[in-house]
Structure formats: C-alpha cells, structure tokens
Coordinates of C-alpha atoms (C1' of nucleotides) in Angstrom, one line a residue:
Chain H
M1 CA -207.9 -53.2 21.9
A2 CA -207.2 -51.5 25.2
D3 CA -208.7 -50.5 28.2
T4 CA -206.6 -47.6 29.5
L5 CA -205.3 -44.7 27.5
H6 CA -201.4 -45.1 27.5
Q7 CA -202.2 -48.9 26.6
R8 CA -204.3 -47.9 23.9
I9 CA -201.5 -44.9 22.7
R10 CA -199.0 -47.8 22.8
S11 CA -200.8 -50.3 20.5
D12 CA -201.5 -47.3 17.9
I13 CA -197.9 -46.7 17.6
E14 CA -196.9 -50.6 17.7
T15 CA -199.7 -51.0 14.8
R16 CA -198.2 -48.6 12.3
I17 CA -194.6 -50.1 13.1
L18 CA -195.0 -54.0 12.9
S19 CA -197.2 -53.1 9.4
G20 CA -194.8 -51.1 8.3
T21 CA -196.5 -47.6 8.4
W22 CA -193.6 -46.2 10.1
E23 CA -190.2 -47.7 8.7
P24 CA -187.2 -48.1 10.5
G25 CA -186.0 -44.5 11.0
Y26 CA -189.0 -43.1 11.1
R27 CA -189.3 -40.0 13.5
I28 CA -192.7 -40.6 15.6
P29 CA -194.9 -37.6 16.5
F30 CA -193.0 -35.6 19.9
E31 CA -194.6 -36.3 23.2
H32 CA -196.3 -32.3 22.9
E33 CA -197.8 -33.6 19.7
L34 CA -199.3 -36.7 21.4
M35 CA -200.4 -34.9 24.0
E36 CA -203.0 -32.4 21.9
Q37 CA -203.6 -35.4 19.6
Y38 CA -205.0 -38.2 22.5
R39 CA -205.9 -34.5 24.8
C40 CA -204.0 -36.2 27.8
S41 CA -201.0 -35.4 30.1
R42 CA -197.5 -35.7 29.1
M43 CA -197.1 -38.2 32.0
T44 CA -199.6 -40.5 30.1
V45 CA -197.9 -40.1 26.4
N46 CA -194.3 -40.7 28.5
K47 CA -195.6 -44.2 29.8
A48 CA -196.5 -45.2 26.3
L49 CA -193.3 -44.2 24.7
S50 CA -191.2 -45.6 27.5
S51 CA -192.9 -48.6 27.4
L52 CA -192.2 -48.9 23.6
A53 CA -188.3 -47.9 24.2
E54 CA -188.3 -50.8 26.8
A55 CA -189.7 -53.2 24.5
G56 CA -186.8 -52.4 21.6
L57 CA -189.6 -51.2 19.1
I58 CA -188.4 -47.6 19.2
E59 CA -185.3 -45.5 19.9
R60 CA -185.5 -42.2 22.3
R61 CA -182.9 -39.2 21.9
R62 CA -183.0 -36.3 23.7
R63 CA -183.7 -32.9 21.7
A64 CA -183.8 -35.4 18.5
G65 CA -187.0 -37.3 19.3
S66 CA -187.9 -40.8 19.3
F67 CA -187.5 -43.0 15.8
V68 CA -188.6 -46.4 15.2
A69 CA -185.8 -48.9 16.0
R70 CA -183.8 -50.3 13.1
P71 CA -183.8 -54.2 13.7
L72 CA -180.6 -54.5 15.4
A73 CA -178.5 -57.8 13.8
Q74 CA -176.7 -57.5 17.0
S75 CA -179.5 -58.4 19.5
A76 CA -181.4 -60.4 17.1
V77 CA -177.9 -63.0 17.1
L78 CA -178.3 -63.6 20.8
Q79 CA -181.8 -65.6 19.6
I80 CA -181.6 -66.1 16.1
P81 CA -178.0 -66.9 14.7
D82 CA -176.5 -65.2 11.9
I83 CA -174.5 -67.6 10.5
P84 CA -171.7 -65.7 8.7
A85 CA -171.2 -63.5 11.2
E86 CA -170.9 -66.4 13.8
I87 CA -168.4 -68.0 11.3
T88 CA -166.3 -64.7 10.5
A89 CA -166.4 -64.4 14.4
R90 CA -164.0 -67.4 15.4
G91 CA -161.7 -66.6 12.6
D92 CA -162.7 -68.5 9.9
A93 CA -163.4 -67.8 6.5
Y94 CA -167.0 -67.7 5.5
G95 CA -168.5 -69.0 2.1
Y96 CA -172.2 -69.5 0.6
E97 CA -173.5 -71.3 -2.0
L98 CA -177.0 -71.2 -3.1
L99 CA -178.1 -74.7 -4.2
S100 CA -181.6 -74.3 -5.6
S101 CA -184.0 -71.6 -5.9
T102 CA -187.8 -72.1 -6.6
R103 CA -190.6 -69.5 -6.5
R104 CA -194.2 -70.7 -6.9
K105 CA -197.8 -70.2 -5.3
S106 CA -197.9 -72.3 -2.2
T107 CA -199.2 -75.5 -1.9
Q108 CA -200.9 -77.1 1.3
E109 CA -197.9 -78.6 2.5
D110 CA -195.8 -75.5 2.0
R111 CA -198.8 -73.7 4.5
D112 CA -198.4 -76.0 6.9
R113 CA -194.5 -75.4 7.1
L114 CA -195.5 -71.8 7.6
R115 CA -198.2 -72.5 10.0
A116 CA -199.7 -70.2 7.8
T117 CA -203.2 -68.8 9.4
G118 CA -205.2 -67.6 6.5
N119 CA -206.6 -69.6 3.8
G120 CA -205.0 -67.6 0.8
V121 CA -202.7 -68.5 -1.5
L122 CA -199.8 -66.8 -1.1
P123 CA -196.8 -67.0 -3.3
V124 CA -193.6 -68.8 -2.0
L125 CA -189.8 -68.6 -2.1
D126 CA -188.3 -72.0 -1.8
L127 CA -184.4 -72.3 -1.6
C128 CA -181.6 -74.2 -0.4
C129 CA -178.3 -73.6 0.1
R130 CA -174.7 -74.5 1.7
H131 CA -172.5 -72.9 4.2
L132 CA -169.0 -73.1 4.3
A133 CA -166.2 -72.7 7.0
R134 CA -162.7 -72.7 6.0
G135 CA -164.0 -74.3 2.8
E136 CA -165.5 -76.9 4.4
P137 CA -169.3 -77.5 4.3
F138 CA -170.8 -76.0 8.0
A139 CA -174.6 -76.5 7.5
I140 CA -177.4 -76.9 5.1
E141 CA -180.4 -74.5 4.9
E142 CA -183.7 -75.4 3.6
R143 CA -185.9 -72.4 3.3
L144 CA -189.3 -71.4 2.7
M145 CA -190.1 -67.5 2.6
N146 CA -193.8 -66.1 2.5
L147 CA -193.3 -63.8 -0.5
A148 CA -196.2 -62.0 0.5
I149 CA -194.0 -60.3 3.0
V150 CA -190.7 -60.4 1.5
P151 CA -190.1 -58.2 -1.4
E152 CA -189.7 -60.1 -5.0
D153 CA -186.6 -58.1 -5.7
A154 CA -184.8 -59.4 -2.7
I155 CA -184.7 -62.3 -4.4
T156 CA -181.6 -61.6 -6.5
A157 CA -179.7 -60.8 -3.4
F158 CA -180.1 -64.6 -2.4
K159 CA -177.5 -65.3 -5.2
T160 CA -174.9 -64.0 -3.3
T161 CA -176.3 -63.4 0.1
P162 CA -177.5 -65.7 2.8
P163 CA -181.2 -65.6 3.1
G164 CA -181.2 -65.4 7.0
T165 CA -179.0 -62.7 7.1
W166 CA -180.5 -60.7 4.3
L167 CA -184.2 -60.9 6.3
L168 CA -182.4 -60.5 9.8
H169 CA -181.3 -56.9 8.6
H170 CA -184.3 -56.0 6.6
V171 CA -187.8 -57.5 8.1
P172 CA -188.4 -57.2 11.8
W173 CA -190.1 -60.0 13.5
T174 CA -192.3 -60.3 16.5
E175 CA -192.3 -64.2 17.2
A176 CA -190.6 -67.0 16.5
E177 CA -189.9 -70.8 17.4
N178 CA -187.2 -72.7 17.7
R179 CA -187.5 -76.8 17.2
I180 CA -184.2 -78.7 17.5
Y181 CA -183.4 -81.9 17.4
A182 CA -180.6 -85.1 16.5
V183 CA -180.8 -87.1 13.5
Q184 CA -178.4 -89.2 11.3
A185 CA -177.5 -87.3 8.4
G186 CA -178.8 -89.5 5.8
P187 CA -177.4 -90.2 2.1
A188 CA -178.7 -86.9 0.9
K189 CA -177.5 -84.7 3.5
A190 CA -174.2 -86.6 4.2
K191 CA -173.1 -86.0 0.6
L192 CA -173.8 -82.4 0.6
L193 CA -171.8 -82.2 4.2
G194 CA -169.1 -84.2 3.2
V195 CA -169.9 -86.4 6.4
A196 CA -170.6 -90.5 6.6
P197 CA -174.6 -91.2 6.4
D198 CA -175.0 -92.5 9.9
K199 CA -173.1 -89.5 11.4
A200 CA -175.4 -87.5 14.2
C201 CA -176.0 -83.9 12.8
L202 CA -177.9 -81.6 14.8
V203 CA -181.1 -79.8 13.3
V204 CA -182.7 -76.4 13.9
E205 CA -185.9 -76.1 12.9
R206 CA -187.3 -72.0 13.0
R207 CA -190.6 -70.3 11.9
T208 CA -190.3 -66.7 12.3
W209 CA -193.4 -64.6 12.7
R210 CA -194.3 -60.7 11.7
G211 CA -197.8 -60.2 13.5
A212 CA -200.3 -62.7 12.3
D213 CA -198.1 -63.7 9.4
T214 CA -195.6 -66.1 9.2
V215 CA -192.4 -64.7 7.4
T216 CA -190.3 -67.7 6.7
F217 CA -189.6 -71.5 7.6
V218 CA -185.8 -72.7 8.0
R219 CA -184.5 -75.9 8.7
L220 CA -180.6 -75.8 9.3
T221 CA -178.5 -79.3 9.5
Y222 CA -174.8 -79.0 11.0
P223 CA -172.9 -82.0 11.6
G224 CA -173.0 -82.8 15.3
D225 CA -169.4 -81.8 16.1
L226 CA -169.2 -78.7 14.2
Y227 CA -171.7 -76.3 15.8
Q228 CA -173.5 -76.3 19.2
L229 CA -176.6 -73.9 20.3
V230 CA -175.9 -71.7 23.5
A231 CA -178.5 -70.0 24.8
Q232 CA -178.2 -67.7 28.2
F233 CA -181.7 -66.6 29.6
T234 CA -183.3 -65.6 33.3
P235 CA -186.0 -66.9 34.6
T236 CA -189.8 -65.6 34.0
R237 CA -189.6 -62.8 31.4
Chain V
M1 CA -176.1 -48.6 42.1
A2 CA -178.5 -46.6 40.4
D3 CA -178.6 -42.8 39.2
T4 CA -182.1 -42.2 39.5
L5 CA -184.7 -42.5 42.6
H6 CA -186.7 -45.2 41.0
Q7 CA -183.9 -47.2 40.1
R8 CA -182.5 -47.2 43.4
I9 CA -185.9 -48.2 44.7
R10 CA -186.2 -51.3 42.4
S11 CA -182.8 -52.1 42.6
D12 CA -183.2 -52.2 46.6
I13 CA -186.2 -54.7 46.6
E14 CA -184.7 -56.6 44.0
T15 CA -181.7 -57.1 45.8
R16 CA -183.6 -58.1 49.1
I17 CA -185.5 -60.9 46.9
L18 CA -182.4 -62.0 45.3
S19 CA -180.5 -62.5 48.1
G20 CA -183.4 -64.5 50.1
T21 CA -183.9 -61.7 52.4
W22 CA -187.6 -61.4 51.6
E23 CA -189.1 -64.8 50.5
P24 CA -191.3 -66.0 47.9
G25 CA -194.6 -64.8 49.2
Y26 CA -193.2 -61.7 51.9
R27 CA -195.5 -58.6 51.5
I28 CA -193.2 -56.1 50.4
P29 CA -194.0 -52.8 52.0
F30 CA -197.0 -50.6 50.3
E31 CA -196.5 -47.8 48.6
H32 CA -197.4 -45.3 50.8
E33 CA -195.0 -46.7 53.3
L34 CA -192.0 -46.5 50.8
M35 CA -193.2 -43.2 49.7
E36 CA -192.5 -42.1 53.6
Q37 CA -189.2 -44.4 53.6
Y38 CA -187.9 -42.8 50.5
R39 CA -189.4 -39.2 51.1
C40 CA -190.5 -39.3 47.3
S41 CA -194.0 -39.1 45.6
R42 CA -196.4 -42.5 44.9
M43 CA -195.6 -41.9 41.2
T44 CA -192.2 -42.4 41.6
V45 CA -192.7 -45.4 43.8
N46 CA -195.5 -47.0 41.7
K47 CA -192.9 -46.6 38.5
A48 CA -190.5 -49.2 40.7
L49 CA -193.0 -51.5 41.7
S50 CA -194.4 -51.7 38.4
S51 CA -191.3 -52.3 36.8
L52 CA -190.5 -55.5 39.2
A53 CA -194.1 -56.6 38.4
E54 CA -193.4 -56.6 34.8
A55 CA -190.5 -58.2 35.3
G56 CA -192.4 -61.1 37.3
L57 CA -190.6 -60.5 40.7
I58 CA -193.4 -59.2 42.7
E59 CA -197.4 -60.2 42.2
R60 CA -199.3 -57.1 42.8
R61 CA -202.8 -57.6 44.1
R62 CA -205.8 -54.6 44.6
R63 CA -206.6 -54.0 48.5
A64 CA -203.9 -56.9 49.2
G65 CA -200.7 -55.5 48.7
S66 CA -197.5 -56.3 46.6
F67 CA -196.0 -60.0 47.4
V68 CA -192.7 -61.4 46.2
A69 CA -193.4 -63.8 43.1
R70 CA -193.1 -67.8 43.7
P71 CA -190.9 -69.5 41.7
L72 CA -193.6 -70.6 38.9
A73 CA -192.7 -73.8 38.0
Q74 CA -194.7 -73.3 35.3
S75 CA -192.9 -70.4 33.8
A76 CA -189.4 -72.1 34.4
V77 CA -190.7 -75.3 32.4
L78 CA -190.7 -73.0 29.5
Q79 CA -186.9 -72.9 29.6
I80 CA -185.7 -75.2 32.2
P81 CA -187.6 -78.5 30.8
D82 CA -189.1 -80.5 33.9
I83 CA -188.7 -84.2 32.6
P84 CA -191.5 -86.0 34.5
A85 CA -194.2 -83.2 33.9
E86 CA -193.3 -83.1 30.3
I87 CA -193.8 -87.1 30.0
T88 CA -197.1 -87.3 32.0
A89 CA -198.2 -84.0 30.1
R90 CA -198.1 -86.3 27.0
G91 CA -200.2 -89.5 28.5
D92 CA -196.8 -91.5 29.0
A93 CA -196.4 -93.2 32.4
Y94 CA -193.3 -91.5 33.6
G95 CA -190.0 -93.7 35.7
Y96 CA -187.0 -92.7 37.4
E97 CA -184.1 -94.7 38.3
L98 CA -181.1 -93.2 40.1
L99 CA -177.9 -94.9 39.0
S100 CA -175.2 -93.9 41.0
S101 CA -174.5 -90.7 43.8
T102 CA -171.4 -89.7 45.0
R103 CA -170.7 -86.9 47.5
R104 CA -167.3 -85.6 47.7
K105 CA -165.0 -82.5 47.7
S106 CA -164.9 -80.6 44.6
T107 CA -161.9 -81.7 42.0
Q108 CA -160.9 -79.2 39.8
E109 CA -162.3 -80.8 36.9
D110 CA -166.0 -80.4 39.1
R111 CA -165.2 -76.6 39.5
D112 CA -164.4 -76.6 36.0
R113 CA -167.7 -77.9 35.0
L114 CA -169.4 -75.8 37.2
R115 CA -167.5 -72.5 36.1
A116 CA -167.0 -72.2 39.7
T117 CA -165.8 -68.4 40.1
G118 CA -164.1 -69.0 43.6
N119 CA -161.0 -71.0 44.6
G120 CA -162.8 -72.5 47.8
V121 CA -162.9 -76.7 47.4
L122 CA -166.8 -76.6 47.7
P123 CA -168.4 -79.9 48.3
V124 CA -170.4 -81.6 45.4
L125 CA -172.7 -84.2 44.7
D126 CA -171.9 -86.0 41.8
L127 CA -174.9 -88.1 40.2
C128 CA -176.3 -90.3 37.6
C129 CA -179.9 -91.2 36.6
R130 CA -182.3 -92.4 34.0
H131 CA -185.7 -91.2 33.0
L132 CA -188.2 -93.4 31.7
A133 CA -191.5 -93.1 29.6
R134 CA -193.8 -96.1 29.2
G135 CA -191.1 -98.2 30.7
E136 CA -188.7 -97.1 27.7
P137 CA -185.5 -95.2 28.4
F138 CA -185.9 -92.0 27.8
A139 CA -182.8 -89.6 28.8
I140 CA -179.9 -90.0 30.7
E141 CA -179.1 -87.4 33.1
E142 CA -175.5 -86.6 34.7
R143 CA -175.6 -83.9 37.5
L144 CA -173.2 -82.2 39.3
M145 CA -174.9 -80.1 42.1
N146 CA -173.1 -77.5 44.7
L147 CA -173.6 -78.6 48.2
A148 CA -172.9 -75.3 49.5
I149 CA -176.6 -74.2 47.9
V150 CA -178.1 -77.4 48.0
P151 CA -178.7 -78.7 51.5
E152 CA -177.4 -81.6 52.1
D153 CA -180.9 -83.4 53.7
A154 CA -182.1 -83.1 49.7
I155 CA -179.5 -86.1 49.0
T156 CA -182.1 -88.7 50.3
A157 CA -185.0 -86.7 48.2
F158 CA -183.1 -88.1 45.2
K159 CA -183.6 -91.6 45.9
T160 CA -187.1 -90.8 44.3
T161 CA -187.2 -87.6 42.7
P162 CA -185.7 -86.4 40.0
P163 CA -183.0 -83.8 41.2
G164 CA -184.3 -81.4 38.4
T165 CA -187.5 -81.3 39.3
W166 CA -186.4 -81.2 42.9
L167 CA -184.1 -78.1 42.4
L168 CA -187.0 -76.7 40.0
H169 CA -189.5 -76.2 43.0
H170 CA -186.8 -75.6 45.8
V171 CA -183.8 -73.1 44.5
P172 CA -184.3 -70.0 42.8
W173 CA -182.2 -69.0 40.1
T174 CA -181.2 -65.8 38.1
E175 CA -179.0 -67.2 35.1
A176 CA -178.8 -70.8 33.0
E177 CA -177.0 -71.3 30.2
N178 CA -177.8 -74.3 27.9
R179 CA -175.4 -75.9 25.8
I180 CA -177.1 -78.0 23.0
Y181 CA -175.3 -80.5 20.4
A182 CA -175.8 -83.8 18.5
V183 CA -173.7 -86.9 19.1
Q184 CA -173.6 -90.6 18.3
A185 CA -175.0 -92.5 21.5
G186 CA -171.5 -94.6 22.1
P187 CA -171.2 -98.1 23.7
A188 CA -172.0 -96.9 27.1
K189 CA -174.8 -94.8 26.9
A190 CA -176.3 -97.0 23.9
K191 CA -176.5 -99.6 26.4
L192 CA -178.3 -97.2 28.9
L193 CA -180.8 -96.2 26.5
G194 CA -181.4 -99.5 24.7
V195 CA -180.1 -98.0 21.1
A196 CA -177.6 -98.5 18.7
P197 CA -174.2 -97.2 19.4
D198 CA -174.2 -94.8 16.1
K199 CA -178.0 -93.4 17.1
A200 CA -177.9 -89.7 16.9
C201 CA -178.8 -88.0 20.2
L202 CA -179.6 -84.6 21.6
V203 CA -177.3 -83.6 24.3
V204 CA -178.2 -80.7 26.6
E205 CA -175.6 -79.3 29.0
R206 CA -176.8 -76.6 31.3
R207 CA -175.2 -74.5 34.1
T208 CA -177.4 -73.0 36.6
W209 CA -176.7 -69.7 38.8
R210 CA -178.0 -68.0 41.7
G211 CA -176.3 -64.9 41.9
A212 CA -172.6 -65.3 41.7
D213 CA -173.0 -69.0 42.8
T214 CA -173.4 -72.0 40.1
V215 CA -176.1 -74.4 41.6
T216 CA -175.7 -77.1 39.4
F217 CA -174.0 -79.0 36.0
V218 CA -176.1 -80.9 34.0
R219 CA -175.7 -83.3 30.9
L220 CA -179.2 -84.8 29.3
T221 CA -178.9 -87.2 26.3
Y222 CA -181.8 -88.4 24.9
P223 CA -182.1 -90.3 21.7
G224 CA -182.6 -88.1 18.7
D225 CA -185.9 -89.1 18.0
L226 CA -187.6 -89.3 21.3
Y227 CA -187.3 -85.6 22.1
Q228 CA -187.2 -82.0 20.5
L229 CA -186.3 -78.6 22.2
V230 CA -188.8 -75.9 21.4
A231 CA -188.5 -72.7 22.4
Q232 CA -190.4 -69.5 21.5
F233 CA -189.4 -66.4 21.8
T234 CA -189.6 -62.3 21.0
P235 CA -186.8 -60.0 19.7
T236 CA -184.6 -58.0 22.1
R237 CA -186.1 -58.5 25.5
Chain E
dA1 C1' -216.6 -50.2 54.2
dA2 C1' -212.3 -49.5 53.9
dG3 C1' -207.8 -49.6 51.7
dT4 C1' -205.1 -51.1 48.3
dG5 C1' -203.0 -50.7 43.5
dG6 C1' -203.7 -48.3 38.7
dT7 C1' -204.7 -44.5 35.9
dC8 C1' -204.4 -40.1 34.8
dT9 C1' -203.3 -34.8 35.5
dA10 C1' -200.8 -30.3 34.9
dG11 C1' -197.2 -28.4 36.5
dA12 C1' -191.7 -28.5 37.3
dC13 C1' -186.8 -28.5 37.0
dC14 C1' -182.6 -30.9 34.8
dA15 C1' -179.5 -33.4 31.5
dC16 C1' -178.4 -33.7 27.2
dG17 C1' -177.7 -33.3 22.6
dT18 C1' -178.3 -30.9 18.1
dT19 C1' -177.8 -26.7 16.2
Chain C
dA1 C1' -179.4 -21.4 23.1
dC2 C1' -182.9 -24.5 22.4
dG3 C1' -186.2 -28.1 22.8
dT4 C1' -186.3 -32.7 23.7
dG5 C1' -187.0 -36.7 26.8
dG6 C1' -186.0 -38.1 32.1
dT7 C1' -187.5 -37.8 36.1
dC8 C1' -190.2 -35.7 39.6
dT9 C1' -194.6 -33.6 42.3
dA10 C1' -198.9 -33.5 45.3
dG11 C1' -202.3 -34.2 44.0
dA12 C1' -207.3 -36.7 42.0
dC13 C1' -210.8 -40.8 41.1
dC14 C1' -211.9 -45.1 40.2
dA15 C1' -212.2 -50.4 40.2
dC16 C1' -211.2 -53.9 42.7
dT17 C1' -210.8 -57.3 46.5
dT18 C1' -210.5 -58.5 51.2
dT19 C1' -212.8 -57.9 55.6

DNA sequence: AAGTGGTCTAGACCACGTT
DNA sequence: ACGTGGTCTAGACCACTTT
C-alpha cells in the first residue's frame, strides 16, 4: 500500500480511522509506542503523524497524546453548507419540516444516483424535507442515504433534525462532489417553495463518500434570489 | 514571520515566488546551499522544501534540483474554468466574439466591484464578450480588469482570445472567490443568448487576487440547461 | 560518473499542558 | 514535575536522473 515506511505508518492509521475502528476522540499510540511497533526512529513516526495532523485526521496535544479528530462542523461548513447554521448566522429563525421518509432496498436507479460501485443491494433511506427561514420556504431537500453506513437508529432523529446537519456531526467523509445548475422551479417545487413555476432556482446536487462507499446523495433546490453559493479558494492544493 | 526555522525558510521562499522575484521555472538553491545560508541541518531545509512541494509551489527533481512550479492551466481549470478548453474537450466547435471593450480610469463603482482596497484611482478595462459552442451562444462574459496588473499590450489580444484564457496562462493568482446564483435571463441577456426572457440562467461571479491586489472581476451568465458547475473536494485542507 | 533529492537513524533540547 | 509532541542535528545509504 506504500513503498516507504512513513507512508505505510500513515496509511495504516488512516485506514483504521476511515473504517471507524478508531472513532473520533480515540487516543492513538504515542510516538514511542509506534517506534517500537514499527522498529524505526522517532523522526519517521513523527513524519507520519505530522502528515495526518496537517490533513486534519488527527489532533496532537503536548503531554496528552494524539487523538482522532472529530469531524469539525465549522471547517466542513466551508464547503458543505449547514443550512440551519447559515440561516441562524444571518439572524433569521430557522424551521425544518420532514415531508416524507421511506426505507427500502435500493433500486438500480438509487445505486446510479449514489454512484455505488459494489453490486450489492444496499438498504437506503429516501427522504424529502423543507428548510424555512423566517417561516418562509428557503430550500427543498431531496436525499438518499446509504443505510450500510448511516446507522438505522439515526432515522428517528430526522423527524426533528435536518439530515445534513446530523451527517456533518456524525459521519466523517473523505470526498465530495458538488454539481450546480439552474432550472425553472416547475409546478411541484413551485408549490413547495411558494414561488411562480417559471422562477429561476439554484440546484446543488452533492455526493459524499467515505473511502470507497457513497454516504449520501442530496439535491437542494433554492429560489434564485434567496441563496448564493460562495467559494473562496487558492490555486493548486 | 515565523517562529521556527523551517517555517522561516519556507516563508522566505514562498514570498519570493509570490512576489514574482523567482519566476516559474527558476531553480531555487540546492538543499546544501540553503543549509549553509541558514546554518542548519539538511533535515530542516528538507522539511521546508517538502512542504512547498506538497503545496504545489515548487517541483523537485532528483539530480536536477528544485524549481518554481509553472501555473498549471490544467490544475487551475479544476476551479477556474477555461471555457474554450471545456467546449473543445466535449467535442464542440468553440467561438468567441468581443462585444465591447472600454479603457477608463476606475469609478467608485468599479472599485467596489473589484473590492479594491487601496484608494488610488487605478486604470481599468471593462469588456463584454460572448462564448459560442457549435455556433450557438453558450455564455455571456462581463469583465473588469485591473490594468495596474494586466499589461496594456494584452488588450489587443482580447480581440481574438478570451480574456479568461489569457489570464489563466499569464497572470498567477493567489486567491479567488466564486459567487454563484440563479436568475431569469431578462430581456437584454435573453437576446444575446437567444433564449426566452424568463429562462433560468446560472451566474458565476468571480474575483481573483494576486496578493493584496485584485486582478479581475468577471460575471458569467449561462443558460441553465447548457452548463453545470462541478466541484470535487475533500474535507479540511 | 556524479550529484541531486528521498528516506532514515539515534540521539538531543525545549515548550507546553496535564497532573 | 513529568511526559508529550515540536524541533533540530550530523551523520548515512539509496534511487534516480542528468551529464
């Protein structure tokens, strides 16, 4: 999996974190323990751990040790928006309505949407909800979740907590893809959003992965004048 | 500027690259030269250079040395789209039309748009152009460029080369902000794009900086069904 | 063939936070 | 006070690439 020692140490630890074997908060072995385990010098262990810390997978505290990082809502927000946080941040009251929720074995269409690679029939949760700001419709959320990753007892939480928020705080992810385009609302969404059917809407479709597994697919539809997507970035990295 | 030695070495080099003192392709001093210069061990120099290489600012080649990386159009494309490249990549003929081009001293409104921090009256170029795919309108581009950064003799190039493409290949940038929303086309843009006035359009507004100076502001308007913005990303970083 | 960067060692001292 | 991680040293061997 890696041709140098510090890469192997790094990937060994990374695997255990991403698989969930070592959960957020877990104290990973001290540098001197890893030195013994891999029979190498401290610099080599240190290089592996520093790299994991730079990537945000672990947190290092002097005298205390190194710990698997908790998925930081704050940092994730930079790229995966947390709708309730955004609305309350600008001083508006936030509201949430679960419109429908269905648990089923995935159809082929579901697996296509999730870009699921394996050919197993995984259980999925298909739900639809509405976000409100100041009591007015703000966005429609259509979501498909992989129940092989999301624990089933989370489902009850979605009656009162938006699934996106729950996921951000509970499920670490390694990769995501946003697909953004504009459409006219159309009759169904127009009714749910309280706008004219020819209203221009911004649509954000997002897939999120943890390692090789898709965690969720979500389509968010916003009335065009209520929401702007802002991304600040730097070259390369 | 930094409290550890390897951070200071890194930031010294980074400064020279971003200021343009060391241009793309410049061979930076060998590790053993930096060892002498900073009177430190090779590990320390190596840590600084490895970090710069990871960040994509330099390229390291055995036996040859370390070089300031060229602004890779390919990597920039991931986040700042190059419209001609995208259109030809999907096999369509690309067309470009310059609709208007005005050189002037910046008004207050121009400086607001550019988010210009200094209070000097900088010269700007205000232009509008149209991108075509298969001979059909694909996007309208409205752009404001800072002529304190963009050399004036580039202006003639814009008669035949889209300004975005020219900028990507000639002006390195350090930061950018995308602002994305949806609007109905409206009468003027509808005519230029050849769509109905109530057509949903995707708008991408982008500001680009080099250090403290804004390089350009651009607003791109796409018919909603012709274009999707796709962004792949990972957490933290 | 020579010289570069990549990796690794076996030590060291220090800052800092937990105890 | 103690033990952790942060940093640094002065070596070493190797792979690779250019000459």
